[in-house]
mmCIF file of C-alpha atoms in Angstrom:
data_model
loop_
_atom_site.group_PDB
_atom_site.id
_atom_site.type_symbol
_atom_site.label_atom_id
_atom_site.label_comp_id
_atom_site.label_asym_id
_atom_site.label_seq_id
_atom_site.Cartn_x
_atom_site.Cartn_y
_atom_site.Cartn_z
ATOM 1 C CA MET A 124 109.980 108.889 102.883
ATOM 2 C CA ALA A 125 108.323 109.497 99.809
ATOM 3 C CA ASP A 126 107.403 112.659 98.326
ATOM 4 C CA GLU A 127 103.321 112.666 96.837
ATOM 5 C CA SER A 128 104.728 114.758 93.766
ATOM 6 C CA LEU A 129 107.359 111.996 93.305
ATOM 7 C CA TYR A 130 104.772 109.783 93.478
ATOM 8 C CA GLU A 131 102.535 111.305 90.899
ATOM 9 C CA PHE A 132 105.012 111.745 88.374
ATOM 10 C CA LEU A 133 106.120 108.111 88.836
ATOM 11 C CA HIS A 134 102.598 107.106 88.444
ATOM 12 C CA SER A 135 102.387 109.082 84.857
ATOM 13 C CA GLU A 136 105.377 107.944 83.249
ATOM 14 C CA ILE A 137 104.299 104.190 84.049
ATOM 15 C CA VAL A 138 101.341 105.505 82.274
ATOM 16 C CA GLY A 139 103.049 107.017 79.755
ATOM 17 C CA TYR A 140 105.465 103.714 79.058
ATOM 18 C CA VAL A 141 102.058 101.457 79.054
ATOM 19 C CA THR A 142 101.036 103.853 76.351
ATOM 20 C CA GLU A 143 103.557 103.413 74.117
ATOM 21 C CA LYS A 144 104.274 100.209 74.415
ATOM 22 C CA SER A 145 100.181 98.802 73.803
ATOM 23 C CA ALA A 146 101.399 101.634 70.950
ATOM 24 C CA ARG A 147 104.174 99.933 69.339
ATOM 25 C CA GLU A 148 102.440 96.456 69.530
ATOM 26 C CA ASN A 149 99.675 97.794 67.615
ATOM 27 C CA LYS A 150 96.986 97.068 70.635
ATOM 28 C CA LYS A 151 95.387 100.304 70.968
ATOM 29 C CA ASP A 152 95.165 101.202 74.593
ATOM 30 C CA ASP A 153 95.487 98.008 75.802
ATOM 31 C CA LEU A 154 95.731 99.179 79.625
ATOM 32 C CA SER A 155 95.906 95.493 81.083
ATOM 33 C CA SER A 156 99.993 95.433 82.284
ATOM 34 C CA LEU A 157 98.516 98.780 83.923
ATOM 35 C CA GLU A 158 95.802 97.362 85.366
ATOM 36 C CA TYR A 159 98.304 94.599 86.275
ATOM 37 C CA MET A 160 101.191 96.424 87.723
ATOM 38 C CA GLY A 161 98.318 98.005 89.941
ATOM 39 C CA PHE A 162 96.995 94.525 91.569
ATOM 40 C CA SER A 163 100.753 93.709 92.346
ATOM 41 C CA SER A 164 101.067 96.643 94.090
ATOM 42 C CA GLY A 165 98.549 96.911 96.077
ATOM 43 C CA PHE A 166 98.828 93.024 96.546
ATOM 44 C CA ARG A 167 101.753 94.257 98.568
ATOM 45 C CA ILE A 168 101.176 97.535 100.143
ATOM 46 C CA ILE A 169 97.729 95.941 102.013
ATOM 47 C CA GLU A 170 100.325 93.627 103.781
ATOM 48 C CA ARG A 171 102.019 96.683 105.349
ATOM 49 C CA LEU A 172 98.891 98.240 105.938
ATOM 50 C CA THR A 173 97.120 95.744 107.922
ATOM 51 C CA LYS A 174 99.936 94.382 109.649
ATOM 52 C CA GLU A 175 99.034 95.213 112.899
ATOM 53 C CA ARG A 176 95.391 94.965 112.078
ATOM 54 C CA PRO A 177 92.754 92.688 113.705
ATOM 55 C CA ARG A 178 91.120 90.651 111.625
ATOM 56 C CA PHE A 179 87.537 92.222 109.113
ATOM 57 C CA ASN A 180 84.697 91.632 110.420
ATOM 58 C CA ASP A 181 83.081 90.917 106.772
ATOM 59 C CA GLU A 182 83.362 91.849 103.231
ATOM 60 C CA LEU A 183 81.613 95.710 103.740
ATOM 61 C CA ASP A 184 83.800 95.970 107.006
ATOM 62 C CA THR A 185 87.229 94.998 104.327
ATOM 63 C CA VAL A 186 85.769 97.780 101.773
ATOM 64 C CA LYS A 187 85.223 100.463 103.941
ATOM 65 C CA PHE A 188 89.245 100.005 105.278
ATOM 66 C CA ILE A 189 89.838 100.142 101.562
ATOM 67 C CA CYS A 190 87.716 103.280 101.045
ATOM 68 C CA THR A 191 89.135 105.178 105.006
ATOM 69 C CA ASP A 192 92.368 103.771 105.491
ATOM 70 C CA LEU A 193 94.238 103.016 102.134
ATOM 71 C CA TRP A 194 92.634 105.688 100.411
ATOM 72 C CA SER A 195 93.972 108.221 102.701
ATOM 73 C CA THR A 196 97.423 106.655 102.638
ATOM 74 C CA ILE A 197 97.423 106.498 98.483
ATOM 75 C CA TYR A 198 95.860 109.375 97.905
ATOM 76 C CA LYS A 199 95.734 111.965 100.526
ATOM 77 C CA LYS A 200 92.047 111.503 101.065
ATOM 78 C CA GLN A 201 89.344 109.437 102.097
ATOM 79 C CA ILE A 202 86.624 108.070 99.341
ATOM 80 C CA ASP A 203 83.658 110.472 99.489
ATOM 81 C CA ASN A 204 80.686 108.137 99.185
ATOM 82 C CA LEU A 205 80.487 104.543 99.573
ATOM 83 C CA ARG A 206 77.309 102.288 98.359
ATOM 84 C CA THR A 207 76.070 99.311 98.209
ATOM 85 C CA ASN A 208 73.707 96.349 97.044
ATOM 86 C CA HIS A 209 74.409 94.372 99.525
ATOM 87 C CA GLN A 210 75.120 91.694 97.435
ATOM 88 C CA GLY A 211 78.677 91.963 96.232
ATOM 89 C CA ILE A 212 78.603 95.416 94.141
ATOM 90 C CA TYR A 213 80.162 98.361 95.626
ATOM 91 C CA VAL A 214 80.742 101.388 93.830
ATOM 92 C CA LEU A 215 83.160 103.747 95.336
ATOM 93 C CA HIS A 216 82.540 107.576 94.548
ATOM 94 C CA ASP A 217 86.221 109.555 94.899
ATOM 95 C CA CYS A 218 84.874 113.445 94.023
ATOM 96 C CA ALA A 219 88.319 114.464 93.221
ATOM 97 C CA PHE A 220 90.909 111.244 92.287
ATOM 98 C CA ARG A 221 94.450 112.508 92.850
ATOM 99 C CA PHE A 222 95.175 111.613 89.754
ATOM 100 C CA LEU A 223 92.947 113.323 87.923
ATOM 101 C CA SER A 224 92.689 116.245 89.450
ATOM 102 C CA LYS A 225 95.342 118.012 88.092
ATOM 103 C CA LEU A 226 94.575 117.068 84.345
ATOM 104 C CA SER A 227 91.857 118.885 84.625
ATOM 105 C CA SER A 228 87.324 120.220 85.936
ATOM 106 C CA GLY A 229 85.061 118.769 83.467
ATOM 107 C CA ARG A 230 85.202 117.527 80.073
ATOM 108 C CA GLN A 231 88.452 118.223 78.512
ATOM 109 C CA TYR A 232 90.777 115.174 78.475
ATOM 110 C CA LEU A 233 88.174 112.992 79.098
ATOM 111 C CA GLU A 234 88.998 110.606 76.434
ATOM 112 C CA SER A 235 92.510 110.256 78.061
ATOM 113 C CA ALA A 236 90.763 109.425 81.550
ATOM 114 C CA PRO A 237 91.116 105.940 81.371
ATOM 115 C CA LYS A 238 94.575 105.430 81.545
ATOM 116 C CA TYR A 239 94.906 107.526 84.057
ATOM 117 C CA VAL A 240 92.324 105.381 86.484
ATOM 118 C CA ALA A 241 93.123 101.817 85.377
ATOM 119 C CA PHE A 242 96.464 101.507 87.866
ATOM 120 C CA THR A 243 94.140 102.369 90.887
ATOM 121 C CA CYS A 244 91.130 100.034 89.684
ATOM 122 C CA GLY A 245 94.295 96.915 89.901
ATOM 123 C CA LEU A 246 95.489 98.098 93.016
ATOM 124 C CA ILE A 247 92.044 98.100 95.067
ATOM 125 C CA ARG A 248 91.625 94.650 93.439
ATOM 126 C CA GLY A 249 95.368 93.668 94.450
ATOM 127 C CA ALA A 250 93.993 95.175 97.762
ATOM 128 C CA LEU A 251 91.564 92.979 97.847
ATOM 129 C CA ALA A 252 92.823 89.751 97.066
ATOM 130 C CA ASN A 253 95.359 89.365 99.376
ATOM 131 C CA LEU A 254 92.183 90.044 102.178
ATOM 132 C CA GLY A 255 90.776 86.556 100.296
ATOM 133 C CA ILE A 256 88.264 88.646 97.862
ATOM 134 C CA LYS A 257 88.412 87.903 94.260
ATOM 135 C CA CYS A 258 86.718 90.777 92.459
ATOM 136 C CA LEU A 259 86.678 92.864 89.183
ATOM 137 C CA VAL A 260 87.180 96.542 89.373
ATOM 138 C CA THR A 261 86.099 99.092 87.025
ATOM 139 C CA ALA A 262 86.050 103.078 86.879
ATOM 140 C CA GLU A 263 83.417 105.152 85.347
ATOM 141 C CA VAL A 264 84.281 109.076 84.783
ATOM 142 C CA GLN A 265 81.357 111.196 83.677
ATOM 143 C CA ASN A 266 83.152 114.560 84.661
ATOM 144 C CA MET A 267 86.949 114.893 85.868
ATOM 145 C CA PRO A 268 88.194 115.010 88.310
ATOM 146 C CA GLY A 269 85.488 112.835 90.212
ATOM 147 C CA CYS A 270 85.478 109.169 89.725
ATOM 148 C CA LYS A 271 83.334 106.086 90.518
ATOM 149 C CA PHE A 272 85.284 102.841 90.989
ATOM 150 C CA HIS A 273 82.874 99.520 90.367
ATOM 151 C CA ILE A 274 83.827 96.509 92.735
ATOM 152 C CA HIS A 275 81.682 93.527 91.487
ATOM 153 C CA VAL A 276 82.858 90.583 93.956
ATOM 154 C CA GLN A 277 82.721 87.432 92.179
ATOM 155 C CA ARG A 278 81.542 84.749 94.414
ATOM 156 C CA SER A 279 82.371 81.292 93.602
ATOM 157 C CA MET B 125 85.182 103.601 111.295
ATOM 158 C CA SER B 126 86.156 102.996 114.612
ATOM 159 C CA ARG B 127 90.345 102.058 114.114
ATOM 160 C CA GLN B 128 92.056 99.348 116.352
ATOM 161 C CA GLY B 129 95.963 98.901 116.740
ATOM 162 C CA ALA B 130 98.479 100.679 116.134
ATOM 163 C CA ARG B 131 97.571 104.113 113.805
ATOM 164 C CA LEU B 132 99.295 103.645 110.351
ATOM 165 C CA ASP B 133 102.230 105.443 110.311
ATOM 166 C CA ALA B 134 101.366 107.023 106.845
ATOM 167 C CA LYS B 135 104.564 108.638 106.027
ATOM 168 C CA ARG B 136 106.128 105.546 106.192
ATOM 169 C CA VAL B 137 104.087 103.626 104.325
ATOM 170 C CA ASN B 138 104.010 106.207 101.512
ATOM 171 C CA SER B 139 107.566 105.672 100.868
ATOM 172 C CA GLU B 140 107.033 102.267 100.870
ATOM 173 C CA LEU B 141 104.022 102.244 98.843
ATOM 174 C CA PHE B 142 106.723 104.143 96.361
ATOM 175 C CA THR B 143 109.238 101.384 97.195
ATOM 176 C CA LEU B 144 106.758 98.757 95.896
ATOM 177 C CA THR B 145 104.980 100.934 92.809
ATOM 178 C CA TYR B 146 108.186 101.119 91.210
ATOM 179 C CA GLY B 147 109.295 97.338 92.014
ATOM 180 C CA THR B 148 106.471 96.974 90.101
ATOM 181 C CA LEU B 149 107.373 98.841 87.331
ATOM 182 C CA VAL B 150 110.992 97.424 87.023
ATOM 183 C CA ALA B 151 109.627 94.053 87.337
ATOM 184 C CA GLN B 152 107.435 94.863 84.422
ATOM 185 C CA LEU B 153 109.951 96.262 82.226
ATOM 186 C CA LEU B 154 111.855 93.027 82.755
ATOM 187 C CA LYS B 155 109.122 91.332 81.429
ATOM 188 C CA ASP B 156 108.842 93.496 78.406
ATOM 189 C CA TYR B 157 112.838 93.507 77.894
ATOM 190 C CA GLU B 158 114.245 90.058 78.624
ATOM 191 C CA ASN B 159 117.527 92.180 77.997
ATOM 192 C CA VAL B 160 118.818 94.148 81.106
ATOM 193 C CA ASP B 161 120.693 97.017 79.292
ATOM 194 C CA GLU B 162 117.481 97.921 77.741
ATOM 195 C CA VAL B 163 115.616 98.258 81.160
ATOM 196 C CA ASN B 164 118.594 100.345 82.396
ATOM 197 C CA LYS B 165 118.225 102.784 79.827
ATOM 198 C CA GLN B 166 114.346 102.154 80.092
ATOM 199 C CA LEU B 167 114.873 103.145 83.932
ATOM 200 C CA GLU B 168 116.898 106.145 83.218
ATOM 201 C CA ARG B 169 114.681 107.790 80.252
ATOM 202 C CA MET B 170 111.509 107.705 82.445
ATOM 203 C CA GLY B 171 113.922 109.317 85.181
ATOM 204 C CA TYR B 172 115.072 112.043 82.714
ATOM 205 C CA ASN B 173 111.063 112.677 82.286
ATOM 206 C CA ILE B 174 110.670 113.195 85.800
ATOM 207 C CA GLY B 175 113.699 114.997 86.857
ATOM 208 C CA ILE B 176 112.628 117.951 84.183
ATOM 209 C CA ARG B 177 108.831 117.663 85.802
ATOM 210 C CA LEU B 178 110.310 117.392 89.192
ATOM 211 C CA ILE B 179 112.907 120.259 89.232
ATOM 212 C CA GLU B 180 109.657 122.991 89.161
ATOM 213 C CA ASP B 181 108.811 121.203 92.051
ATOM 214 C CA TYR B 182 111.609 121.888 93.333
ATOM 215 C CA LEU B 183 112.710 125.402 93.137
ATOM 216 C CA ALA B 184 108.928 126.465 93.788
ATOM 217 C CA ARG B 185 109.393 124.409 97.414
ATOM 218 C CA THR B 186 113.051 125.930 98.096
ATOM 219 C CA GLY B 187 113.085 128.846 96.435
ATOM 220 C CA SER B 188 116.750 129.067 95.655
ATOM 221 C CA GLY B 189 117.980 130.686 93.038
ATOM 222 C CA ARG B 190 120.981 129.886 90.719
ATOM 223 C CA CYS B 191 124.275 127.926 91.747
ATOM 224 C CA TYR B 192 127.033 130.008 92.419
ATOM 225 C CA ASP B 193 129.517 126.810 91.825
ATOM 226 C CA PHE B 194 129.401 123.185 91.499
ATOM 227 C CA LYS B 195 129.532 122.893 95.476
ATOM 228 C CA ASP B 196 126.202 124.662 95.789
ATOM 229 C CA THR B 197 125.087 122.153 93.160
ATOM 230 C CA ALA B 198 125.742 119.550 95.206
ATOM 231 C CA GLU B 199 124.438 120.543 98.513
ATOM 232 C CA LYS B 200 121.599 121.364 96.795
ATOM 233 C CA ILE B 201 120.821 117.762 95.218
ATOM 234 C CA GLN B 202 121.140 116.330 98.468
ATOM 235 C CA ALA B 203 118.696 118.630 100.001
ATOM 236 C CA GLY B 204 116.725 117.270 96.863
ATOM 237 C CA PHE B 205 117.530 114.210 97.952
ATOM 238 C CA ARG B 206 115.925 115.176 101.868
ATOM 239 C CA ILE B 207 113.196 116.821 99.985
ATOM 240 C CA PHE B 208 111.532 114.145 97.769
ATOM 241 C CA LEU B 209 113.212 110.715 99.296
ATOM 242 C CA GLY B 210 113.995 111.533 102.495
ATOM 243 C CA VAL B 211 117.754 110.346 102.567
ATOM 244 C CA SER B 212 120.406 112.696 103.330
ATOM 245 C CA PRO B 213 123.200 111.158 101.106
ATOM 246 C CA GLN B 214 127.011 112.539 102.142
ATOM 247 C CA ILE B 215 128.685 114.376 99.720
ATOM 248 C CA THR B 216 132.622 113.154 98.970
ATOM 249 C CA ASN B 217 135.239 112.525 96.915
ATOM 250 C CA TRP B 218 135.704 115.176 94.685
ATOM 251 C CA GLY B 219 137.040 114.947 91.877
ATOM 252 C CA ALA B 220 140.389 116.781 91.801
ATOM 253 C CA GLY B 221 139.037 119.590 89.223
ATOM 254 C CA GLY B 222 136.168 120.405 91.787
ATOM 255 C CA ASP B 223 133.781 118.908 88.659
ATOM 256 C CA GLU B 224 133.062 115.477 90.411
ATOM 257 C CA PHE B 225 131.640 114.201 93.458
ATOM 258 C CA SER B 226 130.139 111.256 95.256
ATOM 259 C CA LEU B 227 126.581 111.210 96.789
ATOM 260 C CA VAL B 228 127.035 108.223 99.546
ATOM 261 C CA PHE B 229 123.946 106.715 100.612
ATOM 262 C CA GLU B 230 124.225 104.367 103.995
ATOM 263 C CA SER B 231 120.403 103.182 103.141
ATOM 264 C CA ASN B 232 118.242 103.691 99.717
ATOM 265 C CA PRO B 233 114.262 103.820 100.002
ATOM 266 C CA LEU B 234 114.281 102.658 96.570
ATOM 267 C CA THR B 235 115.785 99.229 97.319
ATOM 268 C CA GLU B 236 114.208 98.258 100.417
ATOM 269 C CA PHE B 237 112.752 94.788 100.048
ATOM 270 C CA VAL B 238 114.659 94.112 97.314
ATOM 271 C CA GLU B 239 116.911 90.883 96.021
ATOM 272 C CA LEU B 240 118.805 91.009 92.882
ATOM 273 C CA PRO B 241 117.869 87.149 91.475
ATOM 274 C CA ASP B 242 121.441 86.252 90.163
ATOM 275 C CA HIS B 243 120.544 86.291 86.255
ATOM 276 C CA CYS B 244 120.095 90.341 86.696
ATOM 277 C CA LEU B 245 123.402 91.317 88.084
ATOM 278 C CA ASN B 246 124.116 93.848 85.294
ATOM 279 C CA LEU B 247 120.825 95.493 86.320
ATOM 280 C CA LYS B 248 121.088 99.189 87.235
ATOM 281 C CA TYR B 249 118.028 99.207 90.076
ATOM 282 C CA CYS B 250 117.809 102.226 90.744
ATOM 283 C CA ASN B 251 119.064 104.037 87.277
ATOM 284 C CA ILE B 252 115.911 106.045 86.915
ATOM 285 C CA LEU B 253 118.245 108.691 90.342
ATOM 286 C CA ALA B 254 120.709 109.507 87.671
ATOM 287 C CA GLY B 255 117.597 109.612 84.577
ATOM 288 C CA VAL B 256 116.227 112.251 87.451
ATOM 289 C CA LEU B 257 119.536 113.826 88.222
ATOM 290 C CA ARG B 258 120.181 114.937 84.703
ATOM 291 C CA GLY B 259 116.676 115.890 83.746
ATOM 292 C CA ALA B 260 116.576 118.826 86.612
ATOM 293 C CA CYS B 261 120.468 119.821 86.290
ATOM 294 C CA GLU B 262 119.350 120.166 82.271
ATOM 295 C CA MET B 263 116.750 122.509 83.302
ATOM 296 C CA VAL B 264 118.793 124.194 84.959
ATOM 297 C CA GLN B 265 121.158 124.974 82.076
ATOM 298 C CA MET B 266 123.796 122.223 83.245
ATOM 299 C CA GLU B 267 124.488 118.677 81.388
ATOM 300 C CA VAL B 268 125.892 116.067 83.986
ATOM 301 C CA THR B 269 126.119 112.362 84.315
ATOM 302 C CA SER B 270 125.637 110.044 86.843
ATOM 303 C CA TRP B 271 126.370 106.304 87.505
ATOM 304 C CA PHE B 272 126.345 103.996 89.695
ATOM 305 C CA VAL B 273 129.885 103.128 91.573
ATOM 306 C CA GLN B 274 128.317 100.837 94.087
ATOM 307 C CA ASP B 275 125.330 99.689 95.030
ATOM 308 C CA GLN B 276 124.069 97.731 98.466
ATOM 309 C CA LEU B 277 122.361 95.473 96.182
ATOM 310 C CA LYS B 278 125.346 94.407 94.648
ATOM 311 C CA GLY B 279 127.017 93.156 98.008
ATOM 312 C CA ASP B 280 128.774 96.926 98.834
ATOM 313 C CA ASN B 281 128.180 98.400 102.127
ATOM 314 C CA VAL B 282 127.146 101.491 100.554
ATOM 315 C CA THR B 283 125.270 102.694 97.286
ATOM 316 C CA GLU B 284 127.781 105.372 96.019
ATOM 317 C CA LEU B 285 126.435 107.796 93.313
ATOM 318 C CA ARG B 286 129.187 109.542 91.095
ATOM 319 C CA VAL B 287 127.994 112.715 89.494
ATOM 320 C CA LYS B 288 130.228 114.298 87.130
ATOM 321 C CA PHE B 289 129.528 118.214 85.628
ATOM 322 C CA ILE B 290 130.280 118.399 81.730
ATOM 323 C CA LYS B 291 128.534 121.417 80.562
ATOM 324 C CA ARG B 292 126.800 125.019 80.765
ATOM 325 C CA LEU B 293 123.981 124.954 78.355
ATOM 326 C CA GLU B 294 123.490 128.448 77.159
ATOM 327 C CA ASP B 295 120.450 130.400 76.220
ATOM 328 C CA ALA B 296 119.275 129.396 72.761
ATOM 329 C CA ILE B 297 118.520 132.731 71.251
ATOM 330 C CA PRO B 298 115.002 132.725 69.959
ATOM 331 C CA ALA B 299 113.828 131.916 66.511
ATOM 332 C CA GLY B 300 114.500 134.416 64.089
ATOM 333 C CA GLU B 301 116.984 136.403 65.797
ATOM 334 C CA ASP B 302 120.240 135.280 64.843
#
């Protein structure tokens, strides 16, 4: 068993590495490789998580699985609030997002919040991609440690 | 939401999550550097950064005090592996001076699902562990170095991490008092 704190430390090292890399390449705040790393982690972990699970009924069911099972495995809690317009937009609200909860409770360090949510955006996107849903995931942080993840499903 | 089928084994999935995330990181480093030695160095450095923080967590959890000798250190390192990675490496092959030992891993959680392609034979996939040990020990005034002697990814039966004590670090004199 990998202890939780170990995962948090690893995550912050990954964030640190990507930040350094984008500074070295003179691309300010280029978080795409962070997002990509999240994507490939999510893509793989969801396969392990859904191994013994029956098929999902529909898209909403899949997103619910992300909110409950995936979230509680990774972040030790479920998503606090899930909203949808039933047309492919979902908003997942976590009132105390784990990667932010040790940073601040309020607006301090708000400018570095995007770095700490990019990996998770990718993670959600990767997980859904492996379940057959193409989407775009963005995050919105107004007041730490709360965070809202927006999922836009792309229909072709 | 109703849950059908088998319940998830949260602990196991968790360690898999760590393994997979670590794998993603190594893959990214390989892509960025294209030079295996540089990747080894980066992994060690990241491990060091993790180690200097992880030690606080370790001390807070175990409440252990200073080490009496290097044997004691070895046991505490072993305990650390149990707490954080859920594995118990064996302590063997003590060096003649008592300042060197090996940690032998029968299974290594970091290398689950991993196979090394041929062009990565020099990659020390788990080099992060060496960094963690160095960082953590440095924070308790010990300079150690460690390296892999055997690696399951390279066809050995076990993974063996050799740890060597270098010196004791003295408390620095506060500025202005020398």
